[in-house]
Amino acid sequence: MASFDVVNYTIRPNKNIERKLVFESLRELSTPLGLGDYRYIGLGSPWFIDFLLAHRYLLIRDMICIEFEEHAPRMEFNKPYDCIAVHQGPTSEVFPKLDLASRSSVIWLDYDTGPEGPVLEDVEFIVNHAKAGTILLITLNAHRDRLPSKDSDGRIFENKEQAIRFQFKELAPATLPVGATNVEGYPKLLSQILFTHAHRSVHRSGKGYKFLSMFNFYYKDGAPMITIGGLLSDDSHEQTYRASEMKKFEWVTGEEQFAILAPPLTVKEKLTLDRLLPRATPPTSVEIGFTLSETQLSAYHKLYRLYPLFGEFQV
């Protein structure tokens, strides 16, 4: 079952914020890199939120949605713009049919799977074939229970470290960071493994490019998720990126993980908090008249400007 058959992606506040952080940041590269002439490639969901933002923020007019055949007719029905083409099939079959070398792209591999899915193969293929200037984003389910419980011979792993080394092989660090096998520590390890894979894939490609790390997000609207992102660059694109204003955003952290953990709020709670903002320090529970943890208050203080409001309307 596809995740969009279970979850309405338009009403996940932290996912909503994550998308806005990405596209607001990339807008700083829109003019210097000419992102309006790029192609946007994303994975399907019938809401097309990332496609709407790519068009609105970056003015991209050539977009491709990759979707399994069973869901493709629904995607075709729901696509919001005529400039979106729906390509049917798994990523492993669709990407070889796309001419990634002819123009730079913004590619968002927004999987609902974890590392057991096609992510490592897809990243290596894209890096080997994409044109310099391509921006690559990767989202994965970061729940450690997505790791395998048995090896290929059916032997049960004694601990999570064995599962990690089986899943990632030489990508796993020789010594795992402290807490990396815990529920809280695994998302950081997974993001670092993805960065390592991107860097190594670029090196193996022999093109002389770099993978310039830009984003490392952790967010949770239920399942823990991570998104990493970077620029596939030659010397010219690297100079353009480093001269841009993109790094003014505190969430453009390179490979350091930035947590998006805004609390679920009612409309009244949000408006109460907003009346105390902006200011240098987070509001307190005493000031707002209801209880939120310090972590939640701090997260909202950082991200309130992008926090979504949801409501019901009749058509």
XYZ file of C-alpha atoms in Angstrom:
315
model
C 0.000 0.000 0.000
C 1.301 3.448 -0.917
C 1.830 5.798 2.024
C -0.479 8.410 0.482
C -3.323 5.892 0.840
C -2.802 6.146 4.596
C -1.523 9.687 5.209
C -2.729 13.005 3.813
C 0.604 14.697 3.166
C -0.917 18.169 3.102
C -1.702 18.117 6.834
C 1.614 16.968 8.318
C 2.936 20.168 9.937
C 6.621 19.221 10.134
C 6.689 17.813 6.613
C 4.945 20.981 5.470
C 7.603 23.113 7.182
C 10.424 20.983 5.767
C 9.273 21.573 2.190
C 9.058 25.314 2.755
C 12.541 25.394 4.288
C 13.949 23.612 1.245
C 12.305 25.786 -1.379
C 12.774 29.064 0.476
C 16.485 28.240 0.664
C 16.768 27.173 -2.964
C 15.122 30.415 -4.039
C 18.405 32.127 -3.087
C 20.026 30.072 -5.873
C 17.243 30.669 -8.375
C 18.787 33.661 -10.129
C 22.511 32.765 -9.909
C 21.949 29.164 -11.067
C 18.990 29.886 -13.340
C 16.744 27.357 -11.593
C 13.760 28.474 -13.664
C 15.365 26.667 -16.605
C 15.920 23.484 -14.590
C 13.718 20.416 -14.630
C 12.059 19.219 -11.425
C 11.844 15.459 -10.883
C 9.906 14.081 -7.933
C 8.156 10.967 -6.730
C 4.408 10.821 -6.891
C 1.656 11.602 -4.452
C -1.747 12.866 -5.532
C -1.274 16.184 -3.694
C 1.815 17.285 -5.689
C 2.847 19.673 -2.892
C 6.543 19.727 -3.819
C 5.663 20.351 -7.464
C 3.468 23.303 -6.497
C 6.314 24.783 -4.455
C 8.931 24.153 -7.159
C 6.768 26.100 -9.594
C 5.824 28.844 -7.120
C 9.225 29.444 -5.531
C 11.627 28.509 -8.339
C 9.449 29.147 -11.441
C 10.313 25.720 -12.849
C 8.081 24.895 -15.808
C 9.308 21.422 -16.778
C 8.441 18.739 -14.222
C 8.379 14.955 -14.094
C 6.465 12.845 -11.595
C 7.659 9.236 -11.246
C 4.969 6.838 -10.093
C 4.308 3.109 -10.142
C 1.950 2.103 -12.924
C -0.873 1.137 -10.567
C -1.109 4.715 -9.260
C -0.137 6.639 -12.410
C -3.719 7.268 -13.637
C -4.551 8.894 -10.309
C -1.456 11.085 -10.550
C -2.369 12.069 -14.105
C -5.835 13.081 -12.889
C -4.523 15.154 -9.962
C -1.541 16.924 -11.517
C -2.051 20.670 -10.948
C -0.147 21.975 -13.993
C 0.074 20.987 -17.618
C 3.876 21.178 -17.412
C 3.979 18.010 -15.234
C 4.573 14.746 -17.081
C 3.772 11.505 -15.271
C 6.247 8.699 -15.977
C 5.085 5.236 -15.000
C 7.287 2.643 -13.372
C 9.822 2.196 -10.574
C 12.682 4.669 -10.350
C 15.159 2.004 -11.485
C 13.322 1.812 -14.821
C 12.358 5.465 -15.290
C 15.659 7.216 -14.550
C 17.583 5.397 -17.337
C 14.971 6.714 -19.781
C 15.511 10.335 -18.750
C 18.278 12.396 -20.316
C 19.787 13.644 -17.062
C 22.935 14.864 -18.801
C 21.225 17.350 -21.103
C 20.093 19.830 -18.449
C 20.453 20.377 -14.735
C 17.606 19.294 -12.488
C 16.220 19.564 -8.990
C 15.589 15.933 -8.051
C 13.754 15.030 -4.860
C 13.788 11.320 -4.070
C 11.041 11.534 -1.456
C 10.677 7.870 -0.537
C 8.287 6.446 2.026
C 10.643 3.475 2.356
C 13.829 3.260 4.395
C 17.287 2.131 3.283
C 15.839 -1.231 2.251
C 14.386 0.523 -0.798
C 16.097 1.645 -4.021
C 17.815 4.717 -2.565
C 21.475 3.656 -2.839
C 21.128 2.440 -6.426
C 19.115 5.514 -7.466
C 21.626 7.943 -5.968
C 24.554 6.257 -7.695
C 22.757 6.279 -11.041
C 21.811 9.953 -10.756
C 25.315 11.015 -9.732
C 26.815 9.118 -12.650
C 24.480 10.635 -15.235
C 23.287 14.040 -13.989
C 24.611 17.335 -15.289
C 26.651 19.616 -13.042
C 24.428 22.021 -11.151
C 21.879 19.329 -10.329
C 20.411 19.588 -6.831
C 19.673 16.224 -5.233
C 17.404 15.733 -2.208
C 16.755 12.378 -0.532
C 14.054 11.624 2.038
C 13.910 8.315 3.905
C 11.957 6.723 6.718
C 14.480 6.734 9.575
C 12.840 4.302 11.960
C 15.495 1.825 13.007
C 12.946 -1.016 12.751
C 13.215 -0.648 8.965
C 16.569 -2.399 9.322
C 16.587 -6.125 8.512
C 16.218 -8.633 11.336
C 17.967 -11.503 9.512
C 20.880 -11.965 7.137
C 20.585 -13.509 3.678
C 20.887 -16.995 5.169
C 18.070 -16.416 7.622
C 20.237 -15.986 10.712
C 18.719 -13.565 13.214
C 20.875 -10.576 14.119
C 21.873 -10.375 17.756
C 21.792 -6.566 17.800
C 21.143 -3.485 15.672
C 24.813 -2.963 14.887
C 24.895 -6.276 13.037
C 21.807 -5.212 11.078
C 23.407 -1.862 10.216
C 26.611 -3.491 8.966
C 24.631 -6.015 6.931
C 22.431 -3.306 5.388
C 25.130 -0.761 4.590
C 28.309 -2.839 4.349
C 31.334 -0.580 3.703
C 29.211 2.563 4.088
C 28.835 1.915 7.820
C 31.590 3.634 9.835
C 34.269 1.406 11.352
C 33.169 2.563 14.798
C 29.542 3.530 15.191
C 28.875 6.848 16.956
C 27.651 6.608 20.526
C 23.902 5.995 20.531
C 23.735 5.239 16.806
C 21.741 2.046 17.374
C 19.158 3.848 19.537
C 15.865 5.131 18.200
C 17.073 8.720 18.731
C 20.573 8.214 17.315
C 19.831 6.127 14.237
C 18.460 9.029 12.093
C 21.777 10.885 12.449
C 23.714 7.764 11.472
C 21.447 7.162 8.475
C 21.908 10.713 7.210
C 25.687 10.432 7.525
C 25.644 7.146 5.618
C 23.682 8.833 2.815
C 26.182 11.687 2.668
C 29.040 9.192 2.562
C 27.338 7.336 -0.269
C 26.778 10.558 -2.233
C 30.407 11.649 -1.831
C 31.763 8.226 -2.802
C 29.429 7.938 -5.780
C 30.575 11.336 -7.054
C 34.206 10.317 -6.648
C 33.652 7.014 -8.464
C 31.909 8.775 -11.334
C 35.250 10.261 -12.415
C 33.606 13.522 -13.534
C 35.574 15.715 -11.189
C 32.398 16.980 -9.515
C 31.745 17.505 -5.813
C 28.649 16.881 -3.748
C 28.260 20.081 -1.721
C 26.155 19.212 1.318
C 23.395 21.716 2.053
C 20.574 20.137 4.066
C 20.246 17.539 6.796
C 16.737 17.590 8.267
C 15.144 15.358 10.869
C 11.392 15.638 11.330
C 8.574 13.590 12.758
C 4.823 13.661 12.201
C 4.542 10.038 13.285
C 7.363 8.060 11.707
C 10.833 9.608 12.067
C 12.091 10.885 8.712
C 15.297 12.423 7.384
C 16.020 14.538 4.322
C 19.506 15.286 3.077
C 20.362 17.450 0.108
C 23.255 18.851 -1.818
C 24.544 20.341 -5.041
C 26.343 18.275 -7.655
C 28.911 20.877 -8.636
C 31.881 21.638 -10.815
C 34.151 24.577 -9.953
C 31.817 27.142 -11.490
C 28.728 25.924 -9.643
C 30.665 25.705 -6.399
C 31.760 29.344 -6.698
C 28.183 30.391 -7.434
C 26.849 28.492 -4.434
C 29.446 29.835 -2.013
C 28.838 33.403 -3.201
C 25.063 33.085 -2.725
C 23.001 34.192 0.266
C 21.757 30.674 0.925
C 23.898 30.117 4.002
C 22.160 32.957 5.824
C 19.485 30.432 6.782
C 20.225 28.642 10.043
C 18.821 25.387 8.661
C 21.353 25.269 5.797
C 23.736 23.321 7.995
C 25.698 21.163 5.578
C 25.899 17.732 7.205
C 24.901 18.780 10.713
C 21.363 17.604 11.440
C 18.647 20.243 11.932
C 15.551 19.023 13.774
C 12.063 20.137 12.719
C 9.901 19.228 15.696
C 7.142 21.825 15.833
C 4.221 20.684 17.996
C 0.714 20.007 16.675
C -1.356 23.061 17.614
C -4.952 24.177 17.454
C -5.679 27.426 15.626
C -6.239 29.220 18.937
C -2.941 27.923 20.341
C -1.050 29.045 17.249
C -2.560 32.515 17.300
C -1.778 32.845 21.014
C 1.867 32.000 20.388
C 2.089 34.255 17.337
C 0.919 37.295 19.326
C 4.119 36.980 21.383
C 6.411 36.748 18.342
C 8.824 37.673 16.896
C 11.237 38.046 19.786
C 14.677 36.828 20.820
C 13.552 34.078 23.208
C 10.757 31.497 23.033
C 7.483 32.166 24.882
C 6.898 30.207 28.077
C 3.969 28.024 29.065
C 3.119 30.546 31.791
C 2.811 33.316 29.201
C 0.648 31.365 26.779
C -1.645 29.771 29.352
C -1.211 26.147 28.303
C 1.603 23.648 28.646
C 4.161 22.844 25.981
C 7.620 21.431 26.590
C 10.661 23.681 26.270
C 11.666 21.691 23.194
C 8.301 22.328 21.550
C 8.348 26.017 22.433
C 11.880 26.401 21.098
C 10.985 24.587 17.865
C 7.938 26.754 17.277
C 9.932 29.895 18.085
C 12.371 29.008 15.289
C 9.802 27.959 12.719
C 6.560 29.827 13.506
C 6.715 31.826 10.278
C 6.331 28.650 8.225
C 3.893 26.787 10.484
C 0.793 25.813 8.474
C -2.820 26.465 9.376
C -5.350 23.871 8.283
C -9.080 24.322 8.029
C -12.183 22.861 6.473
C -13.929 24.386 3.512
C -16.899 23.321 1.407
C -16.926 23.011 -2.355
